[in-house]
Structures are given as C-alpha cells and as structure tokens.
CSV table of C-alpha atoms in Angstrom, one decimal:
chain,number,residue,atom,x,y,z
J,1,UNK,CA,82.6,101.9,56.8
J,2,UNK,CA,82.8,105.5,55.2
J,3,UNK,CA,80.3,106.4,52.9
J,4,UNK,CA,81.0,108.2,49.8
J,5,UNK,CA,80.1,111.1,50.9
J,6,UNK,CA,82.0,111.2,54.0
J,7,UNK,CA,84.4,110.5,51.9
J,8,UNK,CA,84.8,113.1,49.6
J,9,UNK,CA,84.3,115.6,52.6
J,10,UNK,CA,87.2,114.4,54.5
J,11,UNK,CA,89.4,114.6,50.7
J,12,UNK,CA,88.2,118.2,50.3
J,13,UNK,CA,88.8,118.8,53.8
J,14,UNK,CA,92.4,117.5,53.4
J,15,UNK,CA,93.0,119.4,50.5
J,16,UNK,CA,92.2,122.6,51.8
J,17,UNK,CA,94.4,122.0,54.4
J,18,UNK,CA,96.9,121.4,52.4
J,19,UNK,CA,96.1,125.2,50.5
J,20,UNK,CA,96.4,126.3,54.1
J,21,UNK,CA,99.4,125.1,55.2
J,22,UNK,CA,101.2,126.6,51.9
J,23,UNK,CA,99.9,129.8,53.5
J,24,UNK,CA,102.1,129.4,55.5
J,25,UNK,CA,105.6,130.2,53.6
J,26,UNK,CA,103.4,134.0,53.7
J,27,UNK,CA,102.7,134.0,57.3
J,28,UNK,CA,106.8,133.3,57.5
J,29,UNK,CA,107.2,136.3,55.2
J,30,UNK,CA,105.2,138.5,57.4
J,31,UNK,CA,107.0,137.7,60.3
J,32,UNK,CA,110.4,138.1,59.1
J,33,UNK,CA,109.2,141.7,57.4
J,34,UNK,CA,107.9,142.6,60.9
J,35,UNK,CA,110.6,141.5,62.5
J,36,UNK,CA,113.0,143.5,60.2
J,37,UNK,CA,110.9,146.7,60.4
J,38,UNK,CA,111.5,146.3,64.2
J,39,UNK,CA,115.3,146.3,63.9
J,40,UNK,CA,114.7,149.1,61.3
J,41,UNK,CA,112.9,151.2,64.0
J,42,UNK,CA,115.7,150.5,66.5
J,43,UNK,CA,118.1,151.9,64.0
J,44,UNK,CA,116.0,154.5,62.6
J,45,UNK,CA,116.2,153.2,59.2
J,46,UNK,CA,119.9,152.0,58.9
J,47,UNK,CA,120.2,148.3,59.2
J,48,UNK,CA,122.5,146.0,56.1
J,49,UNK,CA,120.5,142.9,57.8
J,50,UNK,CA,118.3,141.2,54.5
J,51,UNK,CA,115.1,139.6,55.3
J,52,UNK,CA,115.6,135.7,55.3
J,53,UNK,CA,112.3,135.0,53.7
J,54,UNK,CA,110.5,137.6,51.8
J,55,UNK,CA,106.8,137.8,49.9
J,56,UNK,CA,108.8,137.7,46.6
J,57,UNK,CA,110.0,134.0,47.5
J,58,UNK,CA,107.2,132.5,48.1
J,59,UNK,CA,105.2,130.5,45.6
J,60,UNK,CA,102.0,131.4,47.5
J,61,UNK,CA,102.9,134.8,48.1
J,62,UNK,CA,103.9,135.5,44.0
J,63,UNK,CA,100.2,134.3,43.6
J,64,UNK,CA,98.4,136.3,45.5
J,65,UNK,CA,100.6,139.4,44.5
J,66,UNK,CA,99.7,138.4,40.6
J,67,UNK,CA,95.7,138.2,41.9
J,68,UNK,CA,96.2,141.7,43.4
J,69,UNK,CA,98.1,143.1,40.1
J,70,UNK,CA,100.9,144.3,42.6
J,71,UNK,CA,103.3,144.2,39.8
J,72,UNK,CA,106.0,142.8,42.0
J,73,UNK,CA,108.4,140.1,40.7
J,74,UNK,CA,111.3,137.7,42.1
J,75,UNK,CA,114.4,138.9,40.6
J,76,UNK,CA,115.9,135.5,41.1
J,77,UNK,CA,113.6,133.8,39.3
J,78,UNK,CA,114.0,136.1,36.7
J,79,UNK,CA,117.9,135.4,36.8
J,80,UNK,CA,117.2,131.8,36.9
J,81,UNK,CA,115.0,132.1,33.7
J,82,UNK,CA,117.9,133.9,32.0
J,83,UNK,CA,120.3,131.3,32.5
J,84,UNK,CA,118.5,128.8,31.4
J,85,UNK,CA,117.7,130.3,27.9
J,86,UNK,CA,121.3,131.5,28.0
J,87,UNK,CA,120.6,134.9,26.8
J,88,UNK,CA,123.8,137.0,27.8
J,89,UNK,CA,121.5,140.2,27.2
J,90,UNK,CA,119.2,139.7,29.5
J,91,UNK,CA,117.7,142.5,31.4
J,92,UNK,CA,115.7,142.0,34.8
J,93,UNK,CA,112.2,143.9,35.0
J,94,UNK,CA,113.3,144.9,37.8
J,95,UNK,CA,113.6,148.5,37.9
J,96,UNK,CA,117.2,149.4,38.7
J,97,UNK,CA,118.5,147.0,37.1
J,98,UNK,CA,118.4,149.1,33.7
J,99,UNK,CA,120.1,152.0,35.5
J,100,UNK,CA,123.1,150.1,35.8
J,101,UNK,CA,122.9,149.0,39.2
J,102,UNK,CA,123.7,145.3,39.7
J,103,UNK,CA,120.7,143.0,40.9
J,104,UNK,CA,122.0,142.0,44.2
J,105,UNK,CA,122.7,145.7,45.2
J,106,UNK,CA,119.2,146.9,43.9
J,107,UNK,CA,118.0,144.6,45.5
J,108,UNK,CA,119.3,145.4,48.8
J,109,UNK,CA,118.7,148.8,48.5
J,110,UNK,CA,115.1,147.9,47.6
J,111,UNK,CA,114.4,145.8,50.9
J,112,UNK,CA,116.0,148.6,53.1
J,113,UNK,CA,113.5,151.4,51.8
J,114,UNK,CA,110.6,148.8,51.8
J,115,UNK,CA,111.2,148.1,55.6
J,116,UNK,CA,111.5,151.8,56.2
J,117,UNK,CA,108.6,152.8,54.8
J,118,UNK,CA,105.6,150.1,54.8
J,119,UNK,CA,103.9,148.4,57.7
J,120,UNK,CA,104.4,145.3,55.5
J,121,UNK,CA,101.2,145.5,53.9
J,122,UNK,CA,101.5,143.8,50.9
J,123,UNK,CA,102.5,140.4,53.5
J,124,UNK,CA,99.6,141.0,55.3
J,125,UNK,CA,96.9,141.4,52.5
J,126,UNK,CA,98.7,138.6,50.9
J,127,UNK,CA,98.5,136.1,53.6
J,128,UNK,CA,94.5,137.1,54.1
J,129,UNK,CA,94.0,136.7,50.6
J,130,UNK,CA,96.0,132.8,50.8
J,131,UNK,CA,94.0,132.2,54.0
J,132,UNK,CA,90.8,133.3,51.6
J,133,UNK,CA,91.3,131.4,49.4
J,134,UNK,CA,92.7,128.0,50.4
J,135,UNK,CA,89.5,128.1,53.0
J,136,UNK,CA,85.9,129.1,50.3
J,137,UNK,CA,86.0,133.0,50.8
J,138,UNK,CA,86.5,134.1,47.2
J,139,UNK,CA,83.5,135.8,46.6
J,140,UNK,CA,84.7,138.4,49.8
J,141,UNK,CA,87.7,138.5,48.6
J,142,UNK,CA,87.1,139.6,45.1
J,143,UNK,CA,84.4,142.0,46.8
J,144,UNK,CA,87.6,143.2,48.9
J,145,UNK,CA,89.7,144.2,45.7
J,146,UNK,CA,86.9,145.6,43.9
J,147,UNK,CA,86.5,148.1,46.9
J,148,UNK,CA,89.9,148.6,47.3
J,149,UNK,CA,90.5,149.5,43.4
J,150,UNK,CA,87.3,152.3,43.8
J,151,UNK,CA,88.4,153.5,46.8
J,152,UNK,CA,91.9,153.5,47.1
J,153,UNK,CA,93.0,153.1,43.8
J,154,UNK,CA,95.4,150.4,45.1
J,155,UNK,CA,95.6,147.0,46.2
J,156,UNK,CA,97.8,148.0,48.9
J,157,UNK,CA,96.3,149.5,52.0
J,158,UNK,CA,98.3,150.2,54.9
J,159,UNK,CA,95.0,149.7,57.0
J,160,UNK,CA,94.2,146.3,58.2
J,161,UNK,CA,90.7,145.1,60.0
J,162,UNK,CA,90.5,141.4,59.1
J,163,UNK,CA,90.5,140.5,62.5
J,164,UNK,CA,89.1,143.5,64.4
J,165,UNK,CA,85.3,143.6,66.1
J,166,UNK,CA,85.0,147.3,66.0
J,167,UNK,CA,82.2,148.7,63.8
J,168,UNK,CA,83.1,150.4,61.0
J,169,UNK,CA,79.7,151.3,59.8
J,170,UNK,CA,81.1,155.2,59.5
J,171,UNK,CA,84.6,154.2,58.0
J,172,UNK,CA,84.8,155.6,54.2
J,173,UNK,CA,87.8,152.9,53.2
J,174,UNK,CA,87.4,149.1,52.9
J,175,UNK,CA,87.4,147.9,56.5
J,176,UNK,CA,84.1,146.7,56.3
J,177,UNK,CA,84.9,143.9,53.8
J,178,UNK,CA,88.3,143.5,54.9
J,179,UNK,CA,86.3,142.4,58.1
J,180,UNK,CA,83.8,140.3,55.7
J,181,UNK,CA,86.9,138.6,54.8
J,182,UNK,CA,88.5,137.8,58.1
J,183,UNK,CA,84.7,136.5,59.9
J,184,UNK,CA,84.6,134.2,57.0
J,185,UNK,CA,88.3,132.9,57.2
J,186,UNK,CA,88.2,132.7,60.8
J,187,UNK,CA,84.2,130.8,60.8
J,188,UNK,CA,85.7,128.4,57.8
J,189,UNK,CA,89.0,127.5,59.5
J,190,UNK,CA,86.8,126.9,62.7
J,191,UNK,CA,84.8,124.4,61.0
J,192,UNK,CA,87.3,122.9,59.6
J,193,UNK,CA,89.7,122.3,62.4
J,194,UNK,CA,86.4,121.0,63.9
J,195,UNK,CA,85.6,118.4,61.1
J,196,UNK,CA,89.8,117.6,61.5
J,197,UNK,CA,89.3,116.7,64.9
J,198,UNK,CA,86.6,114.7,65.2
C-alpha cells in the first residue's frame, strides 16, 4: 500500500507533467516559426504561406509572453472579445489596425516581417520559460529576466545557451543564467521522467 507521502509525490509529479505537456502547444509554435523562417530563407523573404500555429495562439505561450512583458496580444481573441460585448466600435490593440488596415491583412503582413527578421526568439525563450516553470526553476528564471532587463533592456534576445556546455565565464550578456536555466530544466525533467518510470 502507498503511503501518504508517496502519494502526494506521485500527484505532484503528475501535475507537473501535466504543466509540461501544455508546453508543448509552444514547442509546436517553435517548430512551425522555424520551419516558416526556412521557407522564408529559400524565398529570400517572399513567401504568402501563414504559420499554422503561432506563439500568439497558445494559452501557454500568451503566458509566458505576459511574464516577459512582451507586450504581444492574439488579435483573435481580441475580435472574439468584441463580439461578444457587441461593441461595433471596437478597435484591436493591435497596431495597424488603427491605420486602417484590416486585421487579417495586418496580420499577415505582420507574420511575414516577423519570419524575416527574428530567429524566433520570443518561441524559444517562451518555451524555456514553460519548461521552467511547469518543472521548479522559477527562481533561475526570474534571475534570467532580471539580467536580461539590465543588460539588454529586453526580454527578447536573439542569443540562446539553454542547452549549450560551453563556458561563458567571459560572455558580457545573459548566457550564463540562460545556462542556469536549461541545467536545471534538463536535471528536473531527468528526475522526473525517472520517478515516472519506476
């Protein structure tokens, strides 16, 4: 028989895999943002193909992105919102949309610049950050945005060394604690696929 204790360890255990796998939607955002940056490169930035899945519709992903104070939103939602309250003068937040550009079209035009131009940073942080906290590693991660806000002035990177082993005891940006982050992801989800298992 299961003591108590065994039993609330194999809950909390479930329950953070449960956090993890919601990581997931994320991890399907990255992926589709690399592979459209990859079409992107083919074409050398001219490509009408939208991104099936992106950061912005993602539960998981809109949390992280509120943690980090990216500022983005889900213009859909935002439609959504304004249909239900019925307010005919609604105006998105989103940015074009006051310029008299319709939604879907600013849209678009917003995704093919964002392809262009990022290494899809924001998906990658993001999912770290899910992976962070679903797994015990919030006190790295809030040491992560602290450095990131002194010495960037920006969540948003376009460096990543979660997962590297190279020393970056000389680096002047955040790839030490981005590292911090990603040994303690990587040692939690360890131990837990361990206890899973058993």
């Amino acid at each position: 028989m299961q003591s108590l204790k065994d039993y609330i360890s194999s809950f909390a255990d479930e329950q953070t895999y449960e956090r993890l796998k919601q990581c997931g939607e994320i991890e399907d955002a990255l992926t589709e943002c690399q592979r459209i940056r990859k079409l992107a490169k083919k074409a050398k930035g001219k490509i009408d193909q939208e991104p099936s899945i992106r950061l912005t519709d993602t539960r998981a992903g809109m949390k992280i992105a509120r943690y980090y104070d990216w500022g983005i939103s889900n213009p859909k939602a935002e439609q959504a919102v304004a249909a239900m309250r019925g307010d005919s003068s609604f105006r998105s937040l989103h940015p074009s949309a006051s310029e008299g550009v319709d939604a879907a079209q600013s849209e678009k035009m917003e995704n093919r610049s964002q392809y262009k131009s990022t290494k899809c940073s924001k998906e990658t942080h993001a999912l770290w950050g899910c992976r962070a906290m679903a797994l015990g590693c919030a006190s790295e991660l809030v040491t992560l945005k602290k450095c990131m806000v002194q010495k960037h002035e920006s969540t948003d990177p376009k460096y990543f060394t979660y997962d590297s082993k190279k020393d970056f005891s000389n680096a002047e940006g955040c790839q030490i604690d981005m590292q911090a982050l990603g040994n303690c992801v990587s040692e939690k989800w360890k131990d837990l696929n361990q206890r899973l298992n058993k």
